[in-house]
Amino acid sequence: MTDTAEAKESAKLAPLHSDTTPAKWVKDNLFNNVMNSIITVLLGVVVVFLLVQSFGWIANEEWEIIRVNLRNFMIGQFPSDQLWRLWTSAFVLIATFGIGTSARAHNSHDDAAEKGLVIERSSLLDLLSRFWPILVFVALVVSFAKTWPPVLGVIAGVSGIVVTRFAGWALPAPIRSRAIPMMAIGTIVSLAVLAGTSGLVALSAGIVALAIAASELSRFFEGSDPKSTAIRTGGPIVIGAATLFIVNAVGFEGYGWEDWGGLHLTLFATVVGIASGMPIGMLLAIGRRSKLPVIKGFCVVFIEFVRGVPLISLLLFSSFILPLLFPPSVETPETLTRAMIVIALFSAAYIAEIIRGGLQAVPKGQTEAAQASGMSAAKIQRLIVMPQALRAVIPAMVGQFISLFKDTSLIATIGVAEFFQYVAISNSQPAFLGKGLQLVTYAFVAVGYWSFAYTMSKESRRLEKQLGVGVR
Amino acid sequence: MSNTPTGTVNADATQILGSGRAIIEMKNVDKLFGNFQALTNINMNVGEKEVVVVIGPSGSGKSTMIRCINRLEKHDRGEIIVDGITLSNDVRNIQEIRRETGMVFQSFNLFPHLTVLDNITLAPRQVRNIAKSEAEKTAMELLERVKIPEQARKFPGQLSGGQQQRVAIARSLAMNPKVILFDEPTSALDPEMIKEVLDTMKSLANEGMTMICVTHEMGFAREVADRVVFMADGQIVEVGTPEHFFDNPQEERTKLFLSQIL
């Protein structure tokens, strides 16, 4: 249906473009009467003036400050002898996500074929059109590099993406169907290599193991007899707990996030905020619609309190006041850990309200139809209501993610040197102090933020379009 | 305002035609929406393999009555027994009853994010823990039965209203229910699609499915119903065989209704 609508649309638009030459278009749109001609000329002068000014500025400015501080901007004070951790974790992520996403693309390609639809296999050019803002930024960064290793690393990473795209597509179907577990394991491994097996990493490993065990066991034990049911429910818990215990017990050292910095930390804080804010936000949204006054009351108070105060005040509270409230016998979590928890809870409160809006958009008949078939309330939420609610709120949700990404710059206020903070740090270095190079550094950081935020925004539109297929 | 219609006796619909046992028993059921009495003293039994058609003016409580049977609405007084299970506030009890009663809605209520096949297999897999391959096999058989197997991989949004409602019927059959509740299944359909849905319902009735059907399709009622129940103002006004009901109604209220629609 969408196809025919689009075809009609393009049929309507096509002739307009085909019989218009650039000269005619200019005459029709910019110089069609005296008033418009005057406006065109005036604006043209302003635009030319601005272009000359900015290109002149770009050509003349002192870019040495970026070159010297490039590593600070990217990874902060990450020590040189630990750099292998960063590279390894990045390559593990590229490999598993490259293979995983490509395998998933192949799966949905096959699914569509089964339904009689044709989804074009996405080419590298599509990938380029999706992620070009980030690539532009990476190219900019590489152009400032003074040594070879980062350049070679980036080249290796980019070629890794290309190679894994083809590898993932070529995998056999049973492996491809496990793309999500593979990406989850990749994330945990990359985190463990980087940060060691701290409590939080072990906890995430346990949760991932539990989820994978649940999905794998339900594939092989899907009967309704007591034995299968027991394995399906008990197995994942045992495996998850065992993984948590083993990872925690074995343990190896890493370079923990308390000492991370730069863009690396900014991206990490964003991912943590989204990944932990989403599930908490979902629970809060469902809780707020609960009929039990205690649950509803807690959710309302939490959401309204968090939304009612500025993020910066919560961060300062977590940094300066919270440690005083911990009893001496309990070990206080480190500053950045506390800040991450604040960011996660803060985004959870906003996400909860976005999801609540989505929940309200799901017609009551959906719940009734599921109830009438005897499904439990939890399954109705998980399988019927939540998937439809999330689809309805993609634009608002991604908007929240973008906000969160930029809001992470506020952790600078509690003395953490993330991406944005290096503007101030680099400009106070003796070599650059008082030279008025703030504009240069701000411009660089702005391009960095923009490239990721704009990519998120583009991906959200793509996701909307993709999920819209076949949905009323 | 008084909801008790003057001059009518609250009729008793407990007499089952034929020799089957009662699948559904409703005893002195009352339902209130705030101060509004939606159902007053409903007494009705539905026997095995019986087709009961419920008709009446809008707002007469027809839908509310069948929605009470599977607890989509909570009744305030009286007793409802489905297949020997007394409906109570216990969640497990409610779900046991819902597993045995299928329901088909006026607005289909198919799950738009799932394919037709997934719509049908969802409840058997999630509620009865039936293996995926087995559930899909059954689903394909049901789609054959409602004559749209070729639509299995499509999404509900790609189907016509009549096709959607037939999928909804297949979905309720997939749980192998003891009784199916139809809540105005053809009211949201374009005229040319009503027949295909009614034909599906007729063949179900012929195969011996127990059905309660709220409808405005008098032709269907006359042809398929074992008993017709006429409701007005939250009460059962008259009960009878289609012949009795359409050709020789006793109550004034029934005569008035029939004169307005026929």
XYZ file of C-alpha atoms in Angstrom:
734
model
C 0.000 0.000 0.000
C 2.826 2.349 0.912
C 4.551 1.434 -2.312
C 1.672 2.523 -4.499
C 1.253 5.704 -2.487
C 4.906 6.536 -2.983
C 4.708 5.687 -6.651
C 1.794 8.080 -7.040
C 3.673 10.725 -5.133
C 6.740 10.481 -7.356
C 4.558 10.391 -10.465
C 3.043 13.678 -9.349
C 6.389 15.282 -8.566
C 8.453 14.006 -11.459
C 7.187 16.276 -14.269
C 7.737 19.394 -12.142
C 11.444 18.699 -12.025
C 11.945 17.338 -15.489
C 10.884 20.412 -17.480
C 12.628 22.947 -15.238
C 16.101 24.192 -16.054
C 18.167 25.786 -13.279
C 17.940 29.175 -15.004
C 14.159 28.946 -15.235
C 13.895 27.831 -11.600
C 15.964 30.821 -10.480
C 13.845 33.187 -12.532
C 10.556 31.691 -11.290
C 11.466 31.447 -7.630
C 14.058 34.105 -6.845
C 13.409 36.927 -9.327
C 9.696 36.623 -10.102
C 8.909 40.194 -9.011
C 10.691 43.370 -7.905
C 10.322 42.774 -4.166
C 11.615 39.207 -4.332
C 14.507 40.268 -6.536
C 15.583 42.864 -3.975
C 15.332 40.318 -1.138
C 17.313 37.783 -3.167
C 20.101 40.243 -3.842
C 20.284 41.414 -0.206
C 20.312 37.887 1.201
C 22.856 36.858 -1.424
C 25.214 39.586 -0.223
C 24.789 38.475 3.401
C 25.441 34.820 2.530
C 28.557 35.633 0.513
C 29.822 37.869 3.323
C 29.318 35.088 5.915
C 30.988 32.489 3.696
C 34.026 34.697 3.100
C 34.237 35.458 6.809
C 34.022 31.835 7.974
C 36.349 30.397 5.341
C 38.817 33.110 6.140
C 38.516 32.219 9.794
C 38.970 28.513 9.183
C 42.035 29.096 7.016
C 43.713 31.516 9.392
C 43.027 30.058 12.795
C 45.467 28.258 14.974
C 44.549 24.542 14.808
C 47.562 23.434 16.809
C 45.401 23.385 19.964
C 43.297 20.568 18.499
C 46.348 18.669 17.244
C 48.060 18.789 20.631
C 44.903 17.922 22.543
C 43.397 15.459 20.085
C 43.981 12.484 22.339
C 42.532 14.355 25.337
C 39.394 15.196 23.391
C 38.971 11.584 22.316
C 39.939 9.501 25.353
C 41.019 11.880 28.113
C 43.875 10.736 30.302
C 43.771 7.088 29.261
C 47.375 5.867 29.892
C 49.463 4.820 26.883
C 50.350 1.396 28.256
C 46.630 0.613 28.597
C 45.688 1.718 25.091
C 45.547 -1.866 23.836
C 42.422 -2.279 25.974
C 40.670 0.511 24.097
C 41.634 -0.822 20.687
C 40.724 -4.408 21.587
C 37.358 -3.432 22.985
C 36.633 -1.267 19.924
C 37.520 -4.091 17.535
C 35.438 -6.610 19.498
C 32.474 -4.227 19.239
C 33.021 -3.631 15.515
C 33.339 -7.371 14.832
C 30.295 -8.521 16.795
C 28.029 -5.630 15.781
C 29.190 -5.744 12.157
C 28.451 -9.451 11.947
C 25.347 -9.208 14.130
C 23.602 -6.370 12.324
C 24.403 -7.843 8.935
C 23.104 -11.256 10.047
C 19.916 -9.592 11.251
C 19.565 -7.780 7.943
C 19.837 -11.138 6.172
C 17.203 -12.597 8.522
C 14.689 -9.852 7.870
C 15.488 -10.129 4.159
C 14.507 -13.812 4.349
C 11.437 -13.086 6.483
C 10.251 -10.548 3.960
C 10.846 -12.980 1.111
C 8.694 -15.517 2.936
C 5.925 -12.916 3.132
C 6.310 -12.220 -0.559
C 7.929 -8.817 -0.040
C 11.266 -7.750 -1.418
C 13.687 -5.800 0.758
C 16.727 -4.651 -1.162
C 19.942 -5.838 0.421
C 21.551 -2.728 1.847
C 24.841 -1.887 0.161
C 27.909 -0.226 1.615
C 26.656 2.933 -0.044
C 23.490 2.735 2.106
C 25.680 2.361 5.159
C 27.625 5.414 4.049
C 24.438 7.434 3.599
C 23.278 6.424 7.068
C 26.465 7.159 8.963
C 28.180 9.826 6.895
C 28.066 12.469 9.665
C 30.091 10.236 11.977
C 32.471 9.343 9.151
C 32.994 13.045 8.430
C 33.858 13.598 12.072
C 36.187 10.580 12.141
C 37.910 11.892 9.014
C 38.279 15.279 10.690
C 39.811 13.653 13.763
C 42.186 11.546 11.689
C 43.306 14.614 9.782
C 44.459 16.138 13.058
C 46.424 13.045 14.099
C 50.150 13.557 14.566
C 51.160 9.901 14.733
C 50.362 6.846 12.638
C 48.763 4.380 15.120
C 45.382 6.161 15.349
C 45.235 6.533 11.558
C 46.015 2.853 11.052
C 43.519 1.940 13.792
C 40.737 3.893 12.113
C 41.564 2.353 8.724
C 41.534 -1.103 10.324
C 38.211 -0.332 12.024
C 36.541 0.887 8.846
C 37.786 -2.081 6.825
C 36.658 -4.293 9.709
C 33.131 -2.936 9.283
C 33.231 -3.745 5.564
C 34.575 -7.266 6.111
C 32.178 -8.164 8.921
C 29.202 -6.931 6.900
C 29.939 -9.588 4.299
C 30.881 -12.225 6.878
C 27.633 -11.728 8.827
C 25.536 -12.027 5.682
C 27.267 -15.278 4.708
C 26.661 -17.044 8.037
C 24.284 -20.042 8.100
C 20.730 -19.376 9.315
C 20.951 -21.043 12.781
C 23.887 -18.810 13.713
C 22.278 -15.743 12.160
C 19.183 -16.226 14.315
C 21.425 -15.758 17.354
C 22.714 -12.353 16.276
C 21.361 -10.491 19.318
C 22.998 -12.825 21.891
C 26.219 -12.510 19.896
C 26.100 -8.704 20.069
C 25.269 -8.842 23.785
C 28.231 -11.118 24.463
C 30.449 -8.844 22.352
C 29.366 -5.859 24.433
C 30.149 -7.635 27.699
C 33.531 -8.902 26.454
C 34.479 -5.472 25.203
C 33.448 -3.928 28.504
C 35.367 -6.550 30.479
C 38.550 -6.070 28.435
C 38.287 -2.353 28.978
C 37.093 -2.016 32.561
C 37.959 -5.415 34.014
C 35.394 -7.604 35.731
C 34.020 -5.143 38.257
C 30.754 -5.829 40.063
C 28.664 -3.995 37.477
C 30.288 -5.827 34.561
C 29.693 -9.147 36.314
C 26.070 -8.143 36.930
C 25.556 -7.253 33.262
C 27.202 -10.544 32.259
C 24.810 -12.402 34.556
C 21.763 -10.616 33.106
C 22.904 -11.289 29.534
C 23.570 -14.963 30.366
C 20.102 -15.216 31.930
C 18.428 -13.736 28.855
C 20.381 -15.944 26.436
C 19.708 -19.065 28.493
C 16.001 -18.204 28.622
C 15.732 -17.869 24.848
C 17.898 -20.923 24.088
C 16.169 -23.212 26.586
C 12.715 -22.223 25.354
C 13.789 -23.307 21.861
C 14.589 -26.835 22.973
C 12.100 -27.340 25.782
C 8.886 -25.866 24.484
C 6.447 -28.540 25.661
C 3.964 -27.953 28.486
C 5.006 -30.946 30.608
C 6.317 -30.153 34.125
C 9.910 -31.112 33.302
C 10.175 -28.732 30.329
C 8.478 -25.962 32.279
C 10.900 -26.455 35.168
C 13.946 -26.350 32.860
C 12.582 -23.318 31.016
C 12.066 -21.297 34.176
C 14.782 -22.680 36.483
C 17.585 -23.095 33.957
C 18.096 -19.422 33.068
C 18.139 -18.373 36.725
C 20.780 -20.981 37.586
C 22.903 -20.134 34.532
C 22.588 -16.378 35.083
C 23.536 -16.659 38.760
C 26.438 -18.986 37.934
C 27.772 -16.582 35.301
C 27.504 -13.662 37.707
C 29.334 -15.645 40.373
C 32.073 -16.989 38.077
C 32.816 -13.660 36.374
C 32.925 -11.972 39.756
C 35.158 -14.674 41.268
C 37.591 -15.179 38.356
C 38.018 -11.497 37.730
C 40.787 -9.597 36.027
C 41.877 -6.026 36.276
C 40.966 -3.392 33.751
C 41.103 0.343 33.496
C 37.870 1.342 35.221
C 35.602 4.126 33.985
C 36.338 6.304 36.964
C 39.469 7.373 35.056
C 38.041 7.551 31.578
C 37.499 10.857 29.781
C 36.875 12.688 26.546
C 34.466 11.624 23.820
C 34.927 8.010 24.864
C 33.390 8.732 28.262
C 30.642 10.889 26.756
C 29.560 8.074 24.444
C 29.824 5.521 27.239
C 27.707 7.607 29.613
C 25.103 8.039 26.864
C 24.917 4.318 26.150
C 24.662 3.526 29.864
C 21.958 6.174 30.293
C 19.917 4.778 27.399
C 20.492 1.089 28.133
C 19.569 1.347 31.800
C 17.060 4.203 31.444
C 14.900 2.257 28.971
C 14.019 -0.751 31.153
C 13.619 1.397 34.279
C 11.496 3.850 32.299
C 9.274 1.029 31.016
C 8.700 -0.247 34.536
C 7.932 3.277 35.802
C 5.486 3.842 32.939
C 3.655 0.589 33.636
C 3.816 1.281 37.374
C 2.263 4.690 36.943
C -0.747 3.067 35.285
C -1.029 0.492 38.071
C -4.195 0.241 40.128
C -2.207 -0.427 43.309
C -1.849 2.926 45.124
C 1.579 2.117 46.593
C 3.183 1.294 43.231
C 1.413 4.102 41.414
C 2.289 6.580 44.170
C 5.957 5.629 44.157
C 6.188 5.970 40.375
C 4.367 9.317 40.303
C 6.503 10.768 43.100
C 9.738 9.517 41.536
C 8.913 10.739 38.028
C 7.601 14.120 39.124
C 10.482 14.709 41.538
C 13.168 13.886 38.996
C 11.468 15.884 36.257
C 10.976 18.783 38.628
C 14.640 19.422 39.411
C 17.527 20.257 37.082
C 19.916 17.441 36.176
C 22.827 19.534 37.372
C 21.404 19.707 40.906
C 21.021 15.925 41.000
C 24.607 15.499 39.797
C 25.937 17.916 42.413
C 23.863 16.162 45.058
C 25.271 12.782 44.049
C 28.775 14.152 44.037
C 28.928 16.206 47.210
C 26.061 15.271 49.521
C 25.407 11.602 48.856
C 28.815 10.451 50.204
C 27.990 12.125 53.525
C 24.806 10.079 53.776
C 26.548 6.718 53.343
C 27.284 5.003 56.671
C 31.024 4.515 57.231
C 30.656 0.729 57.088
C 29.338 0.834 53.530
C 31.746 1.572 50.723
C 30.597 4.656 48.831
C 30.500 4.148 45.049
C 32.943 6.297 43.106
C 31.948 9.726 41.798
C 31.429 8.707 38.200
C 29.464 5.596 39.146
C 27.126 7.781 41.185
C 26.859 10.202 38.280
C 26.003 7.366 35.892
C 23.270 6.171 38.237
C 21.883 9.709 38.360
C 21.934 9.948 34.551
C 20.209 6.569 34.222
C 17.476 7.483 36.719
C 17.065 10.958 35.218
C 16.579 9.624 31.711
C 14.332 6.857 33.074
C 11.909 9.466 34.436
C 11.620 11.215 31.063
C 11.489 7.946 29.123
C 8.724 6.748 31.458
C 6.501 9.671 30.510
C 7.212 9.192 26.806
C 6.335 5.507 27.059
C 3.212 6.295 29.078
C 2.079 8.429 26.163
C 2.668 5.458 23.865
C 0.780 3.112 26.182
C -2.217 5.416 26.090
C -2.151 5.333 22.295
C -2.631 1.552 22.203
C -6.375 0.889 21.834
C -8.120 -0.797 24.751
C -9.360 -3.500 22.394
C -5.809 -4.814 22.057
C -5.623 -5.592 25.756
C -9.142 -7.014 25.746
C -8.397 -9.344 22.831
C -5.297 -10.610 24.609
C -7.173 -10.963 27.908
C -9.971 -12.861 26.214
C -7.471 -15.479 25.083
C -6.313 -16.043 28.653
C -2.891 -14.386 28.513
C -1.382 -13.207 31.780
C -1.148 -9.486 32.477
C 2.661 -9.553 32.243
C 2.611 -11.268 28.848
C -0.016 -8.853 27.554
C 2.230 -5.931 28.476
C 5.360 -7.539 27.052
C 4.002 -9.035 23.838
C 1.026 -6.868 22.886
C 0.979 -3.441 24.495
C 4.658 -2.498 24.881
C 5.760 -3.293 21.306
C 2.961 -1.135 19.923
C 3.571 1.641 22.443
C 7.289 1.802 21.654
C 6.636 2.009 17.923
C 4.317 4.942 18.467
C 6.900 6.977 20.384
C 10.104 6.474 18.374
C 10.499 10.183 17.460
C 10.002 11.415 21.019
C 12.206 8.656 22.380
C 15.102 9.422 20.057
C 14.664 13.095 20.917
C 15.184 12.120 24.543
C 18.277 10.085 23.633
C 19.757 13.070 21.805
C 19.038 15.311 24.812
C 20.660 12.787 27.081
C 23.726 12.617 24.835
C 24.200 16.367 25.108
C 23.244 16.495 28.795
C 26.143 14.213 29.672
C 28.317 17.309 29.267
C 26.949 18.365 32.677
C 29.069 15.748 34.438
C 31.901 18.205 33.890
C 30.444 20.135 36.853
C 31.452 17.363 39.241
C 35.023 17.346 38.020
C 34.838 14.690 35.325
C 36.747 15.571 32.164
C 34.411 14.483 29.405
C 34.413 15.660 25.777
C 33.038 19.158 26.329
C 35.188 19.871 29.377
C 38.353 19.663 27.254
C 37.405 22.975 25.659
C 38.121 24.627 28.993
C 41.041 22.358 29.842
C 42.892 22.836 26.552
C 42.406 26.593 26.624
C 43.907 26.832 30.099
C 47.088 24.990 29.122
C 50.131 27.287 29.329
C 50.784 26.980 25.595
C 47.308 28.201 24.657
C 46.203 30.277 27.660
C 44.983 33.730 26.681
C 45.340 33.122 22.970
C 41.587 33.256 22.497
C 41.296 29.882 20.834
C 37.971 29.003 22.457
C 36.186 29.379 19.154
C 38.414 26.763 17.520
C 37.866 24.223 20.247
C 34.132 24.941 20.464
C 33.821 24.457 16.717
C 35.606 21.115 16.897
C 33.467 19.883 19.789
C 30.307 21.118 18.076
C 31.078 19.065 14.969
C 31.605 16.058 17.243
C 28.276 16.422 19.034
C 26.432 17.227 15.838
C 27.743 14.208 13.940
C 26.430 11.755 16.518
C 23.180 13.593 17.294
C 22.316 13.976 13.616
C 23.067 10.300 12.969
C 20.717 9.320 15.808
C 18.048 11.505 14.305
C 18.526 9.967 10.848
C 18.451 6.458 12.288
C 15.201 7.230 14.100
C 13.505 8.231 10.850
C 14.828 5.088 9.204
C 13.526 2.924 12.051
C 10.087 4.553 11.840
C 9.908 3.856 8.134
C 11.071 0.298 8.600
C 8.599 -0.541 11.367
C 5.797 1.193 9.508
C 5.786 -1.591 6.913
C 2.544 -3.536 7.162
C 1.348 -1.755 10.284
C -1.942 0.084 10.234
C -34.155 7.601 36.225
C -35.770 4.230 36.427
C -34.382 1.443 34.322
C -37.206 -0.969 34.944
C -39.352 -1.098 31.852
C -43.005 -1.050 32.642
C -45.218 -3.857 31.564
C -42.475 -6.404 30.933
C -41.571 -9.410 32.983
C -37.882 -10.260 33.252
C -37.872 -13.355 31.117
C -36.093 -16.532 32.091
C -33.632 -17.862 29.487
C -32.456 -20.836 31.497
C -34.333 -23.473 29.505
C -31.809 -25.090 27.178
C -33.055 -26.564 23.927
C -31.972 -30.131 23.310
C -30.402 -32.460 25.816
C -26.900 -30.945 26.172
C -25.472 -29.877 29.518
C -25.106 -26.191 30.272
C -21.761 -24.639 29.265
C -22.699 -21.213 30.541
C -25.030 -20.493 33.442
C -25.898 -16.942 34.493
C -27.945 -16.626 37.691
C -29.498 -13.347 38.828
C -26.647 -11.325 37.308
C -26.622 -7.558 37.909
C -24.107 -5.099 36.505
C -23.769 -1.432 37.423
C -21.789 1.316 35.748
C -21.697 3.805 38.611
C -25.349 4.538 39.261
C -26.518 3.173 35.942
C -27.870 -0.346 36.092
C -26.621 -1.946 32.879
C -27.895 -5.453 33.602
C -30.799 -6.396 35.832
C -31.372 -9.912 37.076
C -30.108 -11.822 34.050
C -30.887 -15.522 34.050
C -29.587 -17.425 31.080
C -28.143 -20.837 30.325
C -26.384 -21.884 27.157
C -26.185 -25.571 26.397
C -23.511 -27.541 24.617
C -23.619 -27.060 20.816
C -26.341 -24.455 21.199
C -26.352 -21.222 19.200
C -27.918 -18.356 21.140
C -28.407 -15.087 19.300
C -28.850 -11.981 21.436
C -30.644 -9.049 19.828
C -32.009 -5.773 21.079
C -31.754 -2.011 20.677
C -28.388 -0.362 21.272
C -27.671 0.315 24.931
C -29.777 -2.632 25.992
C -26.835 -4.407 27.636
C -26.236 -7.156 25.070
C -22.491 -6.589 24.796
C -22.152 -5.975 28.513
C -23.794 -9.296 29.186
C -21.414 -11.369 27.073
C -18.428 -9.344 28.256
C -19.335 -10.360 31.811
C -18.989 -14.020 30.865
C -15.208 -13.760 30.346
C -14.719 -10.962 32.871
C -13.968 -8.158 30.451
C -16.630 -6.522 32.621
C -17.058 -7.415 36.283
C -20.612 -8.267 37.301
C -21.781 -6.877 40.618
C -24.301 -9.460 41.799
C -25.279 -12.995 40.893
C -23.351 -15.973 39.681
C -21.736 -16.903 36.377
C -20.584 -20.472 35.801
C -18.611 -21.375 32.695
C -18.012 -25.062 32.014
C -18.437 -25.868 35.701
C -16.091 -23.105 36.895
C -17.677 -20.345 38.959
C -16.338 -16.951 37.937
C -14.664 -15.282 40.924
C -12.104 -12.574 41.543
C -9.277 -15.102 41.551
C -6.990 -14.356 38.602
C -6.249 -18.025 37.929
C -9.945 -18.788 37.924
C -10.587 -15.956 35.464
C -7.803 -17.116 33.154
C -9.071 -20.685 33.248
C -12.445 -19.453 32.047
C -10.882 -17.205 29.406
C -8.916 -20.141 28.022
C -12.192 -21.983 27.420
C -14.096 -19.043 25.905
C -13.135 -17.498 22.610
C -14.211 -13.992 21.747
C -14.670 -12.162 18.458
C -14.943 -8.386 18.629
C -16.770 -5.797 16.578
C -13.511 -4.040 15.693
C -11.542 -7.311 15.127
C -8.772 -6.266 17.564
C -6.109 -8.175 15.684
C -2.579 -7.374 16.828
C -1.272 -5.029 14.126
C 2.411 -5.655 14.851
C 2.129 -9.415 14.296
C 1.517 -11.371 11.100
C -1.750 -13.239 10.641
C -0.002 -16.500 11.528
C 1.552 -15.001 14.671
C -1.815 -13.528 15.668
C -3.304 -17.006 15.618
C -0.415 -18.890 17.231
C 0.309 -16.351 19.982
C -2.229 -17.500 22.569
C -1.762 -21.272 22.028
C 1.990 -20.829 22.407
C 1.923 -18.383 25.297
C -1.066 -19.721 27.241
C -1.090 -23.430 26.420
C 2.691 -23.759 25.821
C 2.133 -25.508 22.513
C 5.270 -25.920 20.382
C 5.705 -23.383 17.587
C 5.655 -25.894 14.735
C 2.516 -27.571 16.062
C 0.772 -24.238 16.691
C 1.571 -23.106 13.142
C 0.245 -26.333 11.686
C -3.039 -25.879 13.550
C -3.145 -22.209 12.536
C -2.793 -23.105 8.856
C -5.630 -25.624 9.180
C -7.809 -22.946 10.765
C -6.935 -20.479 8.013
C -7.981 -23.132 5.485
C -11.233 -23.432 7.404
C -11.924 -19.690 7.186
C -10.708 -19.839 3.561
C -7.739 -17.443 3.656
C -4.591 -19.620 3.995
C -2.783 -17.446 1.427
C -2.863 -14.473 3.835
C -0.893 -16.228 6.602
C 2.275 -14.157 6.258
C 0.611 -10.786 5.858
C -0.027 -8.183 8.504
C -3.616 -7.392 9.571
C -3.328 -3.909 8.057
C -2.937 -5.456 4.601
C -6.236 -7.360 4.816
C -9.835 -6.315 4.122
C -12.255 -6.012 7.035
C -13.948 -9.293 6.213
C -10.628 -11.099 6.008
C -9.537 -9.549 9.305
C -12.682 -10.735 11.038
C -12.181 -14.240 9.667
C -8.625 -14.193 11.028
C -10.088 -13.113 14.374
C -12.445 -16.097 14.269
C -9.517 -18.406 13.460
C -7.587 -16.812 16.321
C -10.339 -17.597 18.810
C -10.686 -21.156 17.436
C -6.955 -21.743 17.890
C -7.449 -22.015 21.648
C -9.948 -24.802 21.024
C -12.598 -23.092 23.159
C -15.777 -24.640 24.560
C -17.791 -21.596 23.545
C -17.221 -18.523 21.373
C -18.683 -15.136 22.218
C -19.395 -12.951 19.192
C -19.785 -9.245 20.002
C -21.442 -7.695 16.927
C -18.919 -9.313 14.569
C -20.331 -7.745 11.402
C -21.214 -4.248 12.596
C -17.901 -2.677 11.541
C -17.840 -4.311 8.115
C -18.640 -2.949 4.692
C -21.895 -4.489 3.414
C -20.224 -6.657 0.791
C -18.021 -8.286 3.410
C -20.736 -9.202 5.885
C -21.697 -12.352 4.008
C -18.251 -13.953 4.103
C -18.100 -13.550 7.875
C -21.661 -14.778 8.414
C -20.938 -17.795 6.199
C -17.917 -18.628 8.349
C -20.077 -18.353 11.472
C -22.783 -20.522 9.932
C -20.348 -23.289 9.110
C -19.020 -23.089 12.669
C -22.549 -23.478 13.997
C -23.160 -26.434 11.695
C -19.999 -28.086 12.994
C -21.474 -27.975 16.489
C -19.630 -25.026 18.053
C -21.373 -23.504 21.054
C -21.924 -19.823 20.311
C -23.430 -16.723 21.840
C -23.809 -14.075 19.224
C -24.763 -10.460 19.712
C -25.834 -9.211 16.315
C -28.150 -7.031 14.296
C -28.272 -9.559 11.451
C -31.857 -10.789 11.680
C -31.403 -13.137 8.716
C -28.561 -14.855 10.533
C -30.625 -15.083 13.714
C -33.562 -16.621 11.906
C -31.430 -19.124 9.997
C -28.827 -20.224 12.514
C -30.069 -19.535 16.041
C -31.407 -22.310 18.246
C -32.799 -19.667 20.562
C -33.154 -15.923 20.213
C -32.826 -13.771 23.320
C -34.279 -10.276 23.117
C -32.893 -7.717 25.530
C -34.022 -4.187 26.342
C -32.970 -1.813 29.122
C -30.594 -4.334 30.672
C -33.162 -7.087 30.957
C -34.027 -10.201 29.023
C -37.490 -9.398 27.702
C -38.303 -12.425 25.622
C -36.779 -15.752 24.715
C -37.785 -18.209 22.073
C -37.052 -20.166 18.951
C -36.555 -18.020 15.842
C -39.953 -19.087 14.535
C -41.707 -18.079 17.749
C -39.680 -14.934 18.057
C -40.009 -13.496 14.571
C -43.469 -14.809 13.673
C -45.331 -14.728 16.952
C -43.687 -12.438 19.532
C -45.565 -12.073 22.815
C -44.171 -8.919 24.455
C -45.100 -5.399 23.366
C -41.462 -4.293 23.584
C -40.396 -7.066 21.212
C -43.133 -6.225 18.732
C -42.082 -2.579 18.802
C -38.436 -3.465 18.171
C -39.249 -5.862 15.360
C -41.594 -3.357 13.720
C -38.791 -0.814 13.696
C -36.181 -3.023 12.084
C -38.069 -5.394 9.797
